[in-house]
Amino acid sequence: MKQRTKLTHSPEETQTLAAELVTTLAPGAVLALHGELGAGKTCFVQGLAQGLKVQQPVSSPTYTLVNEYRGHLALFHIDLYRLQTADQALDLGLDEYLEGDGITVIEWPERAASVLPENTLHIYLEHGEQADERRIRMPIIT
Ligand SMILES: Nc1ncnc2c1ncn2[C@@H]1O[C@H](COP(=O)(O)OP(=O)(O)OP(=O)(O)O)[C@@H](O)[C@H]1O
Ligand SMILES: [Mg+2]
């Protein structure tokens, strides 16, 4: 799949990028957000929510593992930071989200790489040179 890389210079710009991407996704799409602490993964999910016209505020599900939102489509926001093994993800019912008709987006997907469907869309976020700069690599959906 073709990729494109975009530099953003503010959280808002990252959110706008995500909001644009989500309008190109089919129901059932699974997104894996790669990037270190503070790279902007949760910020990106906030943009996905904006694009789906979710009304509730989106915050990190670090303590709950999964947050579920309703917009034009359901949005399942999963954060696997605290997960130890992929088996644990299955115990938590991760595969049910992955099979659903919503948009499922996963922070720290490396924690359960073996569970992710083959057609998972992988997105990579990195810090840039400047404090508010982020480099975001994502597939081009056609
Ligand atoms: N261009 C940018 N894009 C995204 N976030 C930015 C940008 N510039 C600055 N930020 C700031 O970087 C931080 C990103 O935090 P965020 O919670 O989204 O990271 P995260 O990747 O989810 O980290 P964690 O692994 O801890 O969950 C926020 O405080 C945000 O305001
Ligand atoms: Mg986060």
Tab-separated table of C-alpha atoms and ligand atoms in Angstrom:
chain	number	residue	atom	x	y	z
A	1	MET	CA	0.000	0.000	0.000
A	2	LYS	CA	1.279	3.480	-0.880
A	3	GLN	CA	2.331	5.680	2.015
A	4	ARG	CA	2.520	9.379	2.562
A	5	THR	CA	4.400	11.319	5.200
A	6	LYS	CA	3.145	14.601	6.562
A	7	LEU	CA	4.744	17.031	9.007
A	8	THR	CA	2.347	18.696	11.429
A	9	HIS	CA	3.165	21.713	13.584
A	10	SER	CA	0.392	21.670	16.200
A	11	PRO	CA	-2.023	19.242	17.863
A	12	GLU	CA	-4.825	20.805	15.828
A	13	GLU	CA	-3.023	20.082	12.576
A	14	THR	CA	-2.588	16.434	13.599
A	15	GLN	CA	-6.275	16.220	14.457
A	16	THR	CA	-7.264	17.676	11.099
A	17	LEU	CA	-5.105	15.107	9.314
A	18	ALA	CA	-6.813	12.297	11.242
A	19	ALA	CA	-10.269	13.767	10.631
A	20	GLU	CA	-9.563	13.767	6.889
A	21	LEU	CA	-8.280	10.196	6.978
A	22	VAL	CA	-11.301	8.814	8.804
A	23	THR	CA	-13.683	9.953	6.060
A	24	THR	CA	-11.823	7.619	3.666
A	25	LEU	CA	-12.121	4.532	5.903
A	26	ALA	CA	-14.605	1.717	5.452
A	27	PRO	CA	-16.650	0.482	8.447
A	28	GLY	CA	-14.663	-2.182	10.261
A	29	ALA	CA	-11.299	-0.552	9.586
A	30	VAL	CA	-8.569	-1.207	12.143
A	31	LEU	CA	-5.831	1.392	12.694
A	32	ALA	CA	-2.610	0.714	14.585
A	33	LEU	CA	-0.945	3.870	15.905
A	34	HIS	CA	2.796	3.436	16.438
A	35	GLY	CA	4.924	5.976	18.261
A	36	GLU	CA	6.648	6.672	21.547
A	37	LEU	CA	5.166	8.378	24.603
A	38	GLY	CA	3.850	11.805	23.659
A	39	ALA	CA	4.158	11.212	19.929
A	40	GLY	CA	0.543	12.263	19.469
A	41	LYS	CA	-1.371	8.990	19.208
A	42	THR	CA	-4.222	10.085	21.470
A	43	CYS	CA	-4.250	13.461	19.738
A	44	PHE	CA	-4.680	11.603	16.436
A	45	VAL	CA	-7.618	9.636	17.879
A	46	GLN	CA	-9.228	12.927	18.904
A	47	GLY	CA	-9.044	13.921	15.250
A	48	LEU	CA	-10.630	10.638	14.162
A	49	ALA	CA	-13.463	11.379	16.599
A	50	GLN	CA	-13.885	14.876	15.164
A	51	GLY	CA	-14.119	13.407	11.683
A	52	LEU	CA	-16.822	10.981	12.847
A	53	LYS	CA	-18.701	13.818	14.599
A	54	VAL	CA	-18.363	12.195	18.010
A	55	GLN	CA	-19.805	14.596	20.578
A	56	GLN	CA	-18.087	13.355	23.747
A	57	PRO	CA	-14.529	14.399	24.613
A	58	VAL	CA	-11.909	11.750	23.845
A	59	SER	CA	-9.328	10.994	26.495
A	60	SER	CA	-6.780	8.256	26.868
A	61	PRO	CA	-8.196	4.878	27.914
A	62	THR	CA	-5.004	3.964	29.751
A	63	TYR	CA	-6.912	2.856	32.842
A	64	THR	CA	-9.873	1.259	31.083
A	65	LEU	CA	-8.139	-0.322	28.048
A	66	VAL	CA	-11.071	0.464	25.744
A	67	ASN	CA	-13.197	3.571	25.304
A	68	GLU	CA	-16.199	3.424	23.010
A	69	TYR	CA	-17.657	6.455	21.244
A	70	ARG	CA	-20.587	6.934	18.891
A	71	GLY	CA	-20.421	9.149	15.849
A	72	HIS	CA	-21.293	8.441	12.225
A	73	LEU	CA	-19.665	5.114	13.077
A	74	ALA	CA	-18.725	3.572	16.410
A	75	LEU	CA	-15.171	4.417	17.425
A	76	PHE	CA	-13.315	1.960	19.668
A	77	HIS	CA	-10.211	3.492	21.188
A	78	ILE	CA	-7.898	0.874	22.652
A	79	ASP	CA	-4.646	1.517	24.509
A	80	LEU	CA	-2.509	-1.580	25.091
A	81	TYR	CA	0.305	0.166	26.950
A	82	ARG	CA	-0.290	-1.897	30.070
A	83	LEU	CA	-0.781	-5.182	28.296
A	84	GLN	CA	1.801	-7.908	28.862
A	85	THR	CA	0.935	-10.577	26.300
A	86	ALA	CA	-1.259	-10.955	23.226
A	87	ASP	CA	-3.198	-13.686	25.051
A	88	GLN	CA	-4.231	-11.083	27.561
A	89	ALA	CA	-5.709	-9.031	24.706
A	90	LEU	CA	-7.826	-11.981	23.636
A	91	ASP	CA	-8.961	-12.471	27.243
A	92	LEU	CA	-10.128	-8.868	27.196
A	93	GLY	CA	-12.219	-9.435	24.078
A	94	LEU	CA	-10.020	-7.469	21.703
A	95	ASP	CA	-10.940	-9.710	18.767
A	96	GLU	CA	-14.609	-8.741	19.090
A	97	TYR	CA	-13.796	-5.098	18.488
A	98	LEU	CA	-11.593	-6.047	15.589
A	99	GLU	CA	-14.462	-7.912	13.930
A	100	GLY	CA	-17.052	-5.178	14.453
A	101	ASP	CA	-18.412	-2.534	12.072
A	102	GLY	CA	-16.901	0.414	13.856
A	103	ILE	CA	-13.518	2.040	13.465
A	104	THR	CA	-11.053	0.426	15.876
A	105	VAL	CA	-7.891	2.343	16.707
A	106	ILE	CA	-5.113	0.893	18.830
A	107	GLU	CA	-2.313	2.660	20.688
A	108	TRP	CA	0.759	0.517	21.473
A	109	PRO	CA	-0.301	-2.150	18.926
A	110	GLU	CA	3.104	-3.882	19.281
A	111	ARG	CA	1.752	-5.331	22.529
A	112	ALA	CA	-0.657	-7.531	20.573
A	113	ALA	CA	0.832	-7.658	17.089
A	114	SER	CA	-0.182	-11.282	16.547
A	115	VAL	CA	-3.845	-10.444	17.152
A	116	LEU	CA	-4.125	-7.666	14.583
A	117	PRO	CA	-5.955	-8.459	11.356
A	118	GLU	CA	-3.900	-8.616	8.185
A	119	ASN	CA	-5.575	-5.535	6.708
A	120	THR	CA	-4.700	-3.345	9.709
A	121	LEU	CA	-3.683	0.159	8.607
A	122	HIS	CA	-0.413	1.065	10.284
A	123	ILE	CA	0.300	4.701	11.113
A	124	TYR	CA	3.623	5.909	12.489
A	125	LEU	CA	4.043	9.108	14.531
A	126	GLU	CA	7.427	10.586	15.439
A	127	HIS	CA	8.682	13.722	17.115
A	128	GLY	CA	10.173	16.230	14.685
A	129	GLU	CA	12.944	18.782	15.069
A	130	GLN	CA	10.770	21.414	16.754
A	131	ALA	CA	8.805	20.868	19.965
A	132	ASP	CA	5.418	20.885	18.251
A	133	GLU	CA	6.525	19.134	15.105
A	134	ARG	CA	5.384	15.577	14.364
A	135	ARG	CA	6.133	13.365	11.370
A	136	ILE	CA	3.186	11.160	10.534
A	137	ARG	CA	3.395	8.335	8.012
A	138	MET	CA	0.209	6.703	6.880
A	139	PRO	CA	-1.195	4.683	4.011
A	140	ILE	CA	-2.916	6.377	1.104
A	141	ILE	CA	-6.435	4.953	0.908
A	142	THR	CA	-7.798	4.864	-2.618
B	1	LIG	N1	2.018	18.412	16.055
B	1	LIG	C1	1.520	17.793	17.131
B	1	LIG	N2	0.720	16.707	16.992
B	1	LIG	C2	0.245	16.059	18.070
B	1	LIG	N3	0.485	16.405	19.356
B	1	LIG	C3	1.269	17.477	19.556
B	1	LIG	C4	1.804	18.213	18.470
B	1	LIG	N4	2.540	19.231	18.980
B	1	LIG	C5	2.472	19.119	20.301
B	1	LIG	N5	1.700	18.076	20.675
B	1	LIG	C6	1.460	17.677	22.068
B	1	LIG	O1	2.048	16.413	22.265
B	1	LIG	C7	1.282	15.666	23.180
B	1	LIG	C8	0.856	14.368	22.535
B	1	LIG	O2	0.226	13.630	23.533
B	1	LIG	P1	-0.622	12.322	23.261
B	1	LIG	O3	-1.314	12.004	24.524
B	1	LIG	O4	-1.442	12.484	22.030
B	1	LIG	O5	0.553	11.284	22.964
B	1	LIG	P2	0.467	9.693	22.901
B	1	LIG	O6	1.276	9.296	21.715
B	1	LIG	O7	-0.941	9.247	22.959
B	1	LIG	O8	1.258	9.255	24.203
B	1	LIG	P3	1.036	7.966	25.174
B	1	LIG	O9	1.878	6.853	24.595
B	1	LIG	O10	1.549	8.429	26.477
B	1	LIG	O11	-0.419	7.620	25.178
B	1	LIG	C9	0.086	16.534	23.566
B	1	LIG	O12	0.375	17.199	24.754
B	1	LIG	C10	-0.013	17.504	22.398
B	1	LIG	O13	-0.588	18.741	22.769
B	2	MG	MG	-2.017	8.051	24.233
